[in-house]
Short mmCIF file of C-alpha atoms and ligand atoms in Angstrom, two decimals:
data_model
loop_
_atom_site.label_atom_id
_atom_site.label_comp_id
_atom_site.label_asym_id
_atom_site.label_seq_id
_atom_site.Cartn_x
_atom_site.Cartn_y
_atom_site.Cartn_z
CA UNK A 812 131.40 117.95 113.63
CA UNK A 813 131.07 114.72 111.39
CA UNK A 814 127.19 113.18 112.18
CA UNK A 815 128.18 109.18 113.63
CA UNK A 816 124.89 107.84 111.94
CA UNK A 817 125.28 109.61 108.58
CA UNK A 818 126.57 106.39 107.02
CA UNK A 819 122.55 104.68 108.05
CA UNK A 820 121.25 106.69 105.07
CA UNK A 821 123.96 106.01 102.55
CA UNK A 822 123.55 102.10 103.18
CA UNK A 823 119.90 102.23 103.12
CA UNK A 824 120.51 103.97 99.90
CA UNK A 825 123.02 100.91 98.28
CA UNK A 826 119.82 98.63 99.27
CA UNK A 827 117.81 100.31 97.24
CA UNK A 828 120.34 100.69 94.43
CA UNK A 829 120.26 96.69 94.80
CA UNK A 830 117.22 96.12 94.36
CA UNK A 831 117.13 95.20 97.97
CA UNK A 832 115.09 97.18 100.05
CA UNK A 833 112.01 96.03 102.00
CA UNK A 834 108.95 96.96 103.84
CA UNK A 835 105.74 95.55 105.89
CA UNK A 836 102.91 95.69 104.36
CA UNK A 837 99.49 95.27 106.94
CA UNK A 838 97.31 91.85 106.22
CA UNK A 839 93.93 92.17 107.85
CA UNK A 840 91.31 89.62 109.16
CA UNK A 841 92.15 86.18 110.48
CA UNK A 842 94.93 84.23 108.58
CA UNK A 843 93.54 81.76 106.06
CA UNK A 844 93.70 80.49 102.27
CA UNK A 845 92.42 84.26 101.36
CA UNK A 846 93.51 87.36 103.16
CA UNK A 847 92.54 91.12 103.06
CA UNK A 848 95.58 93.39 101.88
CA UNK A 849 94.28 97.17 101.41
CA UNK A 850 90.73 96.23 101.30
CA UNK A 851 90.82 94.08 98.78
CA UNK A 852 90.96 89.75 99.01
CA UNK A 853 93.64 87.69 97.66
CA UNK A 854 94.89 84.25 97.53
CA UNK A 855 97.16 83.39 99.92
CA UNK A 856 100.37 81.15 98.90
CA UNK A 857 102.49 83.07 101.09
CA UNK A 858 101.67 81.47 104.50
CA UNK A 859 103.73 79.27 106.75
CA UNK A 860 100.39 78.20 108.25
CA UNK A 861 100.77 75.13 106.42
CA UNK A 862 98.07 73.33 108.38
CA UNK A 863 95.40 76.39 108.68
CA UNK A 864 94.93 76.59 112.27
CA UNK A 865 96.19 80.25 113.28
CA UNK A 866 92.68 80.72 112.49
CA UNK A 867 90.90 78.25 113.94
CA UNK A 868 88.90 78.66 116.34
CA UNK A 869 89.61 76.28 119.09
CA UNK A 870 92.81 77.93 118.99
CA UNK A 871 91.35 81.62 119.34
CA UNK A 872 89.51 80.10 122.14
CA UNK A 873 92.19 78.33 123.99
CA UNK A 874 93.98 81.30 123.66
CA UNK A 875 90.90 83.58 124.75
CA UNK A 876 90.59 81.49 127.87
CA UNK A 877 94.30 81.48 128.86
CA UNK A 878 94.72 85.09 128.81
CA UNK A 879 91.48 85.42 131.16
CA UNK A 880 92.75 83.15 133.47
CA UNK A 881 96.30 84.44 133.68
CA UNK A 882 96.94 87.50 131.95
CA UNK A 883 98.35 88.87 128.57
CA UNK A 884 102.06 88.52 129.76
CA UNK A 885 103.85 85.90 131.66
CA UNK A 886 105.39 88.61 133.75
CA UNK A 887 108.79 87.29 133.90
CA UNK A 888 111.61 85.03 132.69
CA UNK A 889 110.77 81.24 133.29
CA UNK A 890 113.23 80.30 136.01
CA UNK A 891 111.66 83.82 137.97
CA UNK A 892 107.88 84.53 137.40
CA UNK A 893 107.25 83.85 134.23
CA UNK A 894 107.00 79.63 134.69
CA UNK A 895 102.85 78.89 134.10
CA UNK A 896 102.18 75.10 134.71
CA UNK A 897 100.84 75.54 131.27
CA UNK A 898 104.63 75.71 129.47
CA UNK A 899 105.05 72.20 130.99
CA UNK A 900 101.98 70.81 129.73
CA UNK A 901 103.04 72.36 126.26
CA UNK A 902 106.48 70.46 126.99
CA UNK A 903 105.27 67.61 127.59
CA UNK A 904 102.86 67.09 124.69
CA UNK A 905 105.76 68.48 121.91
CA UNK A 906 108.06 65.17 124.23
CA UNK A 907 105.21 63.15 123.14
CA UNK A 908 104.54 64.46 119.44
CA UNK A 909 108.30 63.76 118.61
CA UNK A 910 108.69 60.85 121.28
CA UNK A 911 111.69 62.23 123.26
CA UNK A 912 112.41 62.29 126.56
CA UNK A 913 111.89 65.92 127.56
CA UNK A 914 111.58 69.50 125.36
CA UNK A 915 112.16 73.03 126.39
CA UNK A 916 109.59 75.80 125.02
CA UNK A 917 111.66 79.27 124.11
CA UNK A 918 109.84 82.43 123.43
CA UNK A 919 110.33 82.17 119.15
CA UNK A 920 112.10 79.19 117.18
CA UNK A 921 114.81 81.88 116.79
CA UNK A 922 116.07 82.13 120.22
CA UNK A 923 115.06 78.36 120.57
CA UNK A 924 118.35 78.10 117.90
CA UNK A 925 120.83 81.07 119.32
CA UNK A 926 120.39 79.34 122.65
CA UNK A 927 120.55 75.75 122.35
CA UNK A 928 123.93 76.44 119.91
CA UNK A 929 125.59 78.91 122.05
CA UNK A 930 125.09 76.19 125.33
CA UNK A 931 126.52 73.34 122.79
CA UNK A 932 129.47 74.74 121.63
CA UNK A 933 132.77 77.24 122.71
CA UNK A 934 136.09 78.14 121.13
CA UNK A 935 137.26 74.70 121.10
CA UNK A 936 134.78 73.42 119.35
CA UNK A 937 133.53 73.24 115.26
CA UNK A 938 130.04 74.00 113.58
CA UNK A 939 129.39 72.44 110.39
CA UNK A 940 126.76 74.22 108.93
CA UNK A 941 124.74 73.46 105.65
CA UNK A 942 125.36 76.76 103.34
CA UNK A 943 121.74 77.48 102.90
CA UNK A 944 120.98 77.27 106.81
CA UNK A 945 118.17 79.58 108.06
CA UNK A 946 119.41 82.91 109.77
CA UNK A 947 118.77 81.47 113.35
CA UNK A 948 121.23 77.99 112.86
CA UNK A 949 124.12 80.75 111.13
CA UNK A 950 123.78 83.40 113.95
CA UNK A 951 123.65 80.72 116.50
CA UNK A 952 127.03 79.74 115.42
CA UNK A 953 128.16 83.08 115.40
CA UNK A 954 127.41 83.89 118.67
CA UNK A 955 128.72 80.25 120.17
CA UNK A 956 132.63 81.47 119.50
CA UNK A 957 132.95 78.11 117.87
CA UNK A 958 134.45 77.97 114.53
CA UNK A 959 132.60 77.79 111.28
CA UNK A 960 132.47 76.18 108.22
CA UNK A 961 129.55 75.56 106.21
CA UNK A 962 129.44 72.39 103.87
CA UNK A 963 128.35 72.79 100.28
CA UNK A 964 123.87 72.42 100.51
CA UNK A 965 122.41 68.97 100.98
CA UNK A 966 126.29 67.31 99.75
CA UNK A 967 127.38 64.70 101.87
CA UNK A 968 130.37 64.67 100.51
CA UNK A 969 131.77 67.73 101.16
CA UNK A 970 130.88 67.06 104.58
CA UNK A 971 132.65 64.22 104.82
CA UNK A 972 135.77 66.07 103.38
CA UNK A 973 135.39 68.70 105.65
CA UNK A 974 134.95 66.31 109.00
CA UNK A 975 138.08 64.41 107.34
CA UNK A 976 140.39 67.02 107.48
CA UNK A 977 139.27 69.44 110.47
CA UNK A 978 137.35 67.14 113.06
CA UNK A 979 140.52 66.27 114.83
CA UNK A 980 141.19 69.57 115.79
CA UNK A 981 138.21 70.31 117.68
CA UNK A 982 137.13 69.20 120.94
CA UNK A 983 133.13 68.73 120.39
CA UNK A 984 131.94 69.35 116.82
CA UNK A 985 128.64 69.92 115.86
CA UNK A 986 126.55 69.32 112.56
CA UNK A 987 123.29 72.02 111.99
CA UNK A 988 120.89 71.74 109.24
CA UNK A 989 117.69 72.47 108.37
CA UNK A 990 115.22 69.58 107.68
CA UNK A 991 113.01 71.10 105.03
CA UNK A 992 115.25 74.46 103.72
CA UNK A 993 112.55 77.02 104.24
CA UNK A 994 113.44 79.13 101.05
CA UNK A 995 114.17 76.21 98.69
CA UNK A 996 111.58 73.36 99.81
CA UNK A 997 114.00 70.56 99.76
CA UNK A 998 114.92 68.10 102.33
CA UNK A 999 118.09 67.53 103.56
CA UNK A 1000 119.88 63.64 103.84
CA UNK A 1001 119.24 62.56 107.77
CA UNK A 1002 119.92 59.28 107.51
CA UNK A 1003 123.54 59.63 105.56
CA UNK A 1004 124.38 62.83 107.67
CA UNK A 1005 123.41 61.09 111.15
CA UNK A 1006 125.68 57.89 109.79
CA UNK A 1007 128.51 60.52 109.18
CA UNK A 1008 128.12 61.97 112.80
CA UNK A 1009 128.61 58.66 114.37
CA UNK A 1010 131.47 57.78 111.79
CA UNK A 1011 133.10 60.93 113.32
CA UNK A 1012 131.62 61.79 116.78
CA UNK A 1013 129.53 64.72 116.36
CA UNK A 1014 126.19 65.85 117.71
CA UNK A 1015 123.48 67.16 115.32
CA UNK A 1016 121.30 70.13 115.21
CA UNK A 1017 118.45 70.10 113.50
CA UNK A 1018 115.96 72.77 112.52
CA UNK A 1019 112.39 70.71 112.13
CA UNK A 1020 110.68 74.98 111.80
CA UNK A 1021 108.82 73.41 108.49
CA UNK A 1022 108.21 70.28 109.00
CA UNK A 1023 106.89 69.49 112.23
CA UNK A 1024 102.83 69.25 111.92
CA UNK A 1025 103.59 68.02 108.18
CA UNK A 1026 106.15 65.78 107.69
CA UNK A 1027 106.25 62.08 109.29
CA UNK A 1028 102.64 60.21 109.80
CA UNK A 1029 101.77 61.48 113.19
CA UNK A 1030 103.61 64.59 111.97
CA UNK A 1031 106.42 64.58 114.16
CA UNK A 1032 108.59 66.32 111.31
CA UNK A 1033 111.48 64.75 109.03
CA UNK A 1034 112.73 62.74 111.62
CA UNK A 1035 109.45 60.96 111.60
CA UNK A 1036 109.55 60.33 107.72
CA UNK A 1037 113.16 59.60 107.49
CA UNK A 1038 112.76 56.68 109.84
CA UNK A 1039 115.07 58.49 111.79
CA UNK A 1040 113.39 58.70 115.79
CA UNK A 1041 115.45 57.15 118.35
CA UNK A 1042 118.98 57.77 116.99
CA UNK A 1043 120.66 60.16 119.01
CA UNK A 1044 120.06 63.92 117.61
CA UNK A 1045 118.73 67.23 118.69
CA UNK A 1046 115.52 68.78 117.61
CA UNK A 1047 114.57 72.22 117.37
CA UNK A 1048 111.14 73.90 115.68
CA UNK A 1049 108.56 76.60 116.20
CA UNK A 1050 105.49 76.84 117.23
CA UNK A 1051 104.49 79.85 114.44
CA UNK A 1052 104.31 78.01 111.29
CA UNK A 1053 101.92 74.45 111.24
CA UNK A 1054 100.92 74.80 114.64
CA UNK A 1055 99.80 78.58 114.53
CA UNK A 1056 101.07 79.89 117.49
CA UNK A 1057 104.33 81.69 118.41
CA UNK A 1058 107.27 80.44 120.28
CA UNK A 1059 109.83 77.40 119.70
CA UNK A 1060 111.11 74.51 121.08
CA UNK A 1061 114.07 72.35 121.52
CA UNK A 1062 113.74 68.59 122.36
CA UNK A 1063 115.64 65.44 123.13
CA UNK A 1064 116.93 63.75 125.69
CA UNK A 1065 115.77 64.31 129.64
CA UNK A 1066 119.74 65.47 130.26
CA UNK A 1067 119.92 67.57 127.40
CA UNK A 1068 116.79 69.86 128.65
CA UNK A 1069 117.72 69.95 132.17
CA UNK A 1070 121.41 71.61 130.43
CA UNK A 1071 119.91 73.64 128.64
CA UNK A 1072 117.36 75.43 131.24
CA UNK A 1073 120.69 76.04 132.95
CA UNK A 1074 122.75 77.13 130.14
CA UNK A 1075 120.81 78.17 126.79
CA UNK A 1076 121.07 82.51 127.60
CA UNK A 1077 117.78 83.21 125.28
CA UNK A 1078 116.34 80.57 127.27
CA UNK A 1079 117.30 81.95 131.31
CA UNK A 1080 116.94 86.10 130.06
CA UNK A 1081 114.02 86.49 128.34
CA UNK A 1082 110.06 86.52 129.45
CA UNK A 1083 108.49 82.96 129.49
CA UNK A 1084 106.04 82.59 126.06
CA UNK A 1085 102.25 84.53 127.28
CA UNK A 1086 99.91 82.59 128.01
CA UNK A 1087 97.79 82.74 125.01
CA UNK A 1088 100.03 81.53 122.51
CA UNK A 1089 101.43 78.50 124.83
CA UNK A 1090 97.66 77.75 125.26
CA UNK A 1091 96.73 77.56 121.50
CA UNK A 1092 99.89 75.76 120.65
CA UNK A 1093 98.97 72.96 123.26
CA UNK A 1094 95.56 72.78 121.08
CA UNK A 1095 97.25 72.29 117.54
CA UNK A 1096 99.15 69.59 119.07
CA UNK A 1097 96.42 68.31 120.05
CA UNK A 1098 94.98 68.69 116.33
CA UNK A 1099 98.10 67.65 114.58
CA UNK A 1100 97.70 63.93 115.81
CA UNK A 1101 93.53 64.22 115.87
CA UNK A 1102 92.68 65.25 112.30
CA UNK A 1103 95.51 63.44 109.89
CA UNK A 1104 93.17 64.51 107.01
CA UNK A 1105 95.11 67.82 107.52
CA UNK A 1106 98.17 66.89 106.53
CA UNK A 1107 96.75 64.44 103.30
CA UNK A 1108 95.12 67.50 102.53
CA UNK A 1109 98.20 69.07 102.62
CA UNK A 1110 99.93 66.70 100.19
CA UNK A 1111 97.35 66.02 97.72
CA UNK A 1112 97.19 69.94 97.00
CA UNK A 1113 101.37 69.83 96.75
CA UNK A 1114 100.52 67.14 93.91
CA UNK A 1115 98.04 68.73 92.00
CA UNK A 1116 99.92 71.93 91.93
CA UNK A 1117 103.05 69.93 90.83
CA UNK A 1118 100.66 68.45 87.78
CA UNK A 1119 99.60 71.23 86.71
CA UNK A 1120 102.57 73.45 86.30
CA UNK A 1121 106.01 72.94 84.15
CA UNK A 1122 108.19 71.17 86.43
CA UNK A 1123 111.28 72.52 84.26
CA UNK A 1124 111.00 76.14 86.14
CA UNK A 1125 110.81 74.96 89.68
CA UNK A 1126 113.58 74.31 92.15
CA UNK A 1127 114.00 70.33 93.55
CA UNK A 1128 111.45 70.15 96.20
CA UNK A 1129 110.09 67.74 98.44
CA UNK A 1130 107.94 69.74 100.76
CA UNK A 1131 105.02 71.83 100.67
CA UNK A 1132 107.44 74.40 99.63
CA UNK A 1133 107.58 75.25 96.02
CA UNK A 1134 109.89 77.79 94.32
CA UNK A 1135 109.46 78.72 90.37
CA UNK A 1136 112.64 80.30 89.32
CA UNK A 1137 113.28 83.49 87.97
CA UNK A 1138 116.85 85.20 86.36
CA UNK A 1139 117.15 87.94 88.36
CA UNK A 1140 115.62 90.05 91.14
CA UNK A 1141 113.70 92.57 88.21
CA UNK A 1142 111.98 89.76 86.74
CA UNK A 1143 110.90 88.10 90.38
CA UNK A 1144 109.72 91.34 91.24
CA UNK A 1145 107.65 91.97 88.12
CA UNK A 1146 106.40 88.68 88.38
CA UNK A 1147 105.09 89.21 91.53
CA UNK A 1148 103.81 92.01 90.75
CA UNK A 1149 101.70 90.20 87.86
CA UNK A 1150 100.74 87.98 90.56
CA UNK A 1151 99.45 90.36 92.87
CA UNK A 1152 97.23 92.40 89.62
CA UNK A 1153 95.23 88.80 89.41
CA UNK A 1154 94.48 88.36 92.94
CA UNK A 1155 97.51 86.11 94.19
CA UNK A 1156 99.59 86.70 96.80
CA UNK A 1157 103.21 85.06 96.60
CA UNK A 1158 106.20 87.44 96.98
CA UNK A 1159 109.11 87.15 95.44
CA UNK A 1160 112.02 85.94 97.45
CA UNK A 1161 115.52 87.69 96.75
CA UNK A 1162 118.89 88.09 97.68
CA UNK A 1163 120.27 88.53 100.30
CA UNK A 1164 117.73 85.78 101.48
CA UNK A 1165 118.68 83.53 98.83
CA UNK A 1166 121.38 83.22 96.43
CA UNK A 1167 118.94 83.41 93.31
CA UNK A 1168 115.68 84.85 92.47
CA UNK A 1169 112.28 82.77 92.60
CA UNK A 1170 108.53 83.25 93.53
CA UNK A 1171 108.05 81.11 96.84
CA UNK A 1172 105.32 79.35 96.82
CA UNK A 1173 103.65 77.38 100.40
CA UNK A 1174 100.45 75.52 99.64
CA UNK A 1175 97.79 75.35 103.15
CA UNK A 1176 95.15 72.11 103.90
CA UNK A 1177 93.00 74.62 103.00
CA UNK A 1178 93.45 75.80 99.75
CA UNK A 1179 90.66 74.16 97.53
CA UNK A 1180 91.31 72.87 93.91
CA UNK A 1181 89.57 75.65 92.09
CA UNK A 1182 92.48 77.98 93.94
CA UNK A 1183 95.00 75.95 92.92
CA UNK A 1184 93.74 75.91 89.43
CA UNK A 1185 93.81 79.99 89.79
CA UNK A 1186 97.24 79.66 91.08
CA UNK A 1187 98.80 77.16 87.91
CA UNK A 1188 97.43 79.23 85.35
CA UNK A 1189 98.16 82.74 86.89
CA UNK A 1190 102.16 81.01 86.94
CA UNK A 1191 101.86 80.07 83.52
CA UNK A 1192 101.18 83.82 82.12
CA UNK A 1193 104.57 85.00 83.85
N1 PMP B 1591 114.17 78.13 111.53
C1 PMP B 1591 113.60 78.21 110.31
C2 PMP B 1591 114.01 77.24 109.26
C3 PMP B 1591 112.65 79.21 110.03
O1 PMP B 1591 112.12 79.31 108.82
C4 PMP B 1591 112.28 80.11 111.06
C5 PMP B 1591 111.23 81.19 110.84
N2 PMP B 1591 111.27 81.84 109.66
C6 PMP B 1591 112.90 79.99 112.31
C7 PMP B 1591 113.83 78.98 112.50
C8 PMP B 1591 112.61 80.92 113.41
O2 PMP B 1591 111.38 80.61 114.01
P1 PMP B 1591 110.49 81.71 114.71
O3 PMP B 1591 109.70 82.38 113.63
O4 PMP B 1591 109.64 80.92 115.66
O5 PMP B 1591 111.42 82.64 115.40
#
């Protein structure tokens, strides 16, 4: 008798042949511009917690007070038990961040992305996808039936070739990017690829994960910053990354929702977002458009870091998302590793997740100038 999962072990065995294989490794104490790995402190330019509130304390407490008042679970999916009159009061204020008509809260910005795509789009229909899409945007496609092609990263033109010659085939087509590319740090063109959608009747996805709390001067996102609110488009973020919670969230227009809570699956199947984290990402909402210093904070560390280090060895980047480049997965490894001996933590990033090796830098509101400093000169030694 042959064993039917035999082949697990020889594939986990190619990844680490590759160079490939990966593991968790435990952080402890509250997030923040240092963390605690194995007992011992290091700076943190790994975090998507651009704005530093997963640790703040007016989130802990809104959280805190949530869960006493109505438990650790919501119990059930939304359109069941699991509906809290808190989710709406989170919808409402993420309508009002991005000034849209309505948004719909999902349990993680992944499912926010499988669901909204596969209620969009069928077999009849195309998905133009950007090749350097996150995960959530190319699996959403997947598992819409519609068919795929991506268009060559951040190049309009290819896009335009490749709406030129397929568009008339499909019924309903639909355009997804991301914003700010999560593993890269660069921004994609909203205004050109919005023009091209009209030009050829398409909707558009976008994925606003990394810049919503950061991006735009209320910090509504790239939408914001482009100039581009109140042309016709679909947003999607999460909750987990500037705001410091868990969850994600589509918006748009009042229709749109109302579909979607009747069509998105990851939206009707799975248990509403607890109470907690819907409570303490109503509070960084709250925060995002209260304390503005945040975000300058933000950006004035992005430009010191960018003075101080040799622009030549980092990728095109207009976010708080920097990434120093490195020839092949050995070196990014080692150069982590070099990293990690002086007390900084910034992994490198690898394939499969990217096409090429780099260190991925994020940069926090709350790193001061002294750990930047740390962080420059540390990069110059690898
Ligand atoms: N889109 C992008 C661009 C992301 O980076 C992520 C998270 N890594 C997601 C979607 C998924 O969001 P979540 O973590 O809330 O599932």
């Amino acid at each position: 008798m042959t064993d039917p999962y035999a082949w697990i072990e020889q594939s986990l065995a190619t990844i680490h042949r590759a160079g490939w294989h990966r593991s968790t490794q435990a952080i402890d104490g509250l997030p923040g511009a240092m963390i605690q790995i194995e007992g011992r402190s290091y700076l943190n330019f790994a975090s998507n917690d651009y704005l530093g509130l997963a640790g703040d304390d007016r989130l802990i407490q809104a959280a805190i007070h949530a869960t006493k008042e109505w438990g650790t679970g919501s119990t059930g999916s939304r359109l069941v038990t699991g509906h809290r009159a808190l989710h709406r009061q989170l919808e409402q204020a993420i309508a009002h961040l991005k000034q849209t008509e309505d948004a719909l809260v999902f349990s993680s910005g992944y499912l926010a992305n499988l669901g909204a795509i596969a209620a969009l789009t069928g077999k009849r229909d195309l998905i133009l996808s950007d090749q350097y899409n996150h995960s959530s945007l190319r699996n959403g496609a997947i598992v819409s039936g519609a068919t795929i092609l991506n268009f060559a990263h951040v190049d309009m033109q290819d896009l335009t070739n490749k709406l030129a010659q397929q568009r008339s085939q499909f019924q309903r087509c639909l355009i997804l990017t991301d914003t700010v590319f999560s593993m890269d740090g660069d921004i994609c063109p909203l205004p050109e690829l919005l023009d091209l959608a009209d030009e050829f009747d398409c909707m558009v996805l976008v994925d606003e994960a990394h810049a919503t709390g950061v991006m735009g001067k209320s910090g509504a996102g790239c939408v914001e910053q482009l100039g581009c609110r109140g042309r016709s488009l679909i947003q999607m973020g999460t909750l987990s990354k500037a705001l410091g919670s868990l969850g994600g969230y589509i918006t748009g227009s009042a229709t749109l929702i109302d579909f979607l809570r009747n069509r998105a699956p990851s939206w009707i199947y799975t248990t509403g977002l607890s109470p907690a984290d819907t409570a303490a990402a109503i509070v960084a909402i709250e925060l995002v458009q209260q304390e503005p210093q945040r975000r300058k904070q933000l950006w004035d560390n992005v430009a010191l870091l960018k003075k101080l280090i040799s622009q030549q060895s980092l990728l095109p980047s207009d976010s708080q998302i920097l990434c120093v480049q490195l020839p092949n997965v050995k070196t990014a490894l080692k150069a982590a590793q070099t990293l990690k001996e002086r007390g900084i933590f910034a992994p490198a990033i690898r394939p499969p997740t990217v096409p090429t090796s780099r260190i991925r830098i994020t940069l926090m509101a709350t790193h001061t100038s002294d750990q930047i400093q740390q962080l420059a000169s540390a990069l110059e030694s690898i």
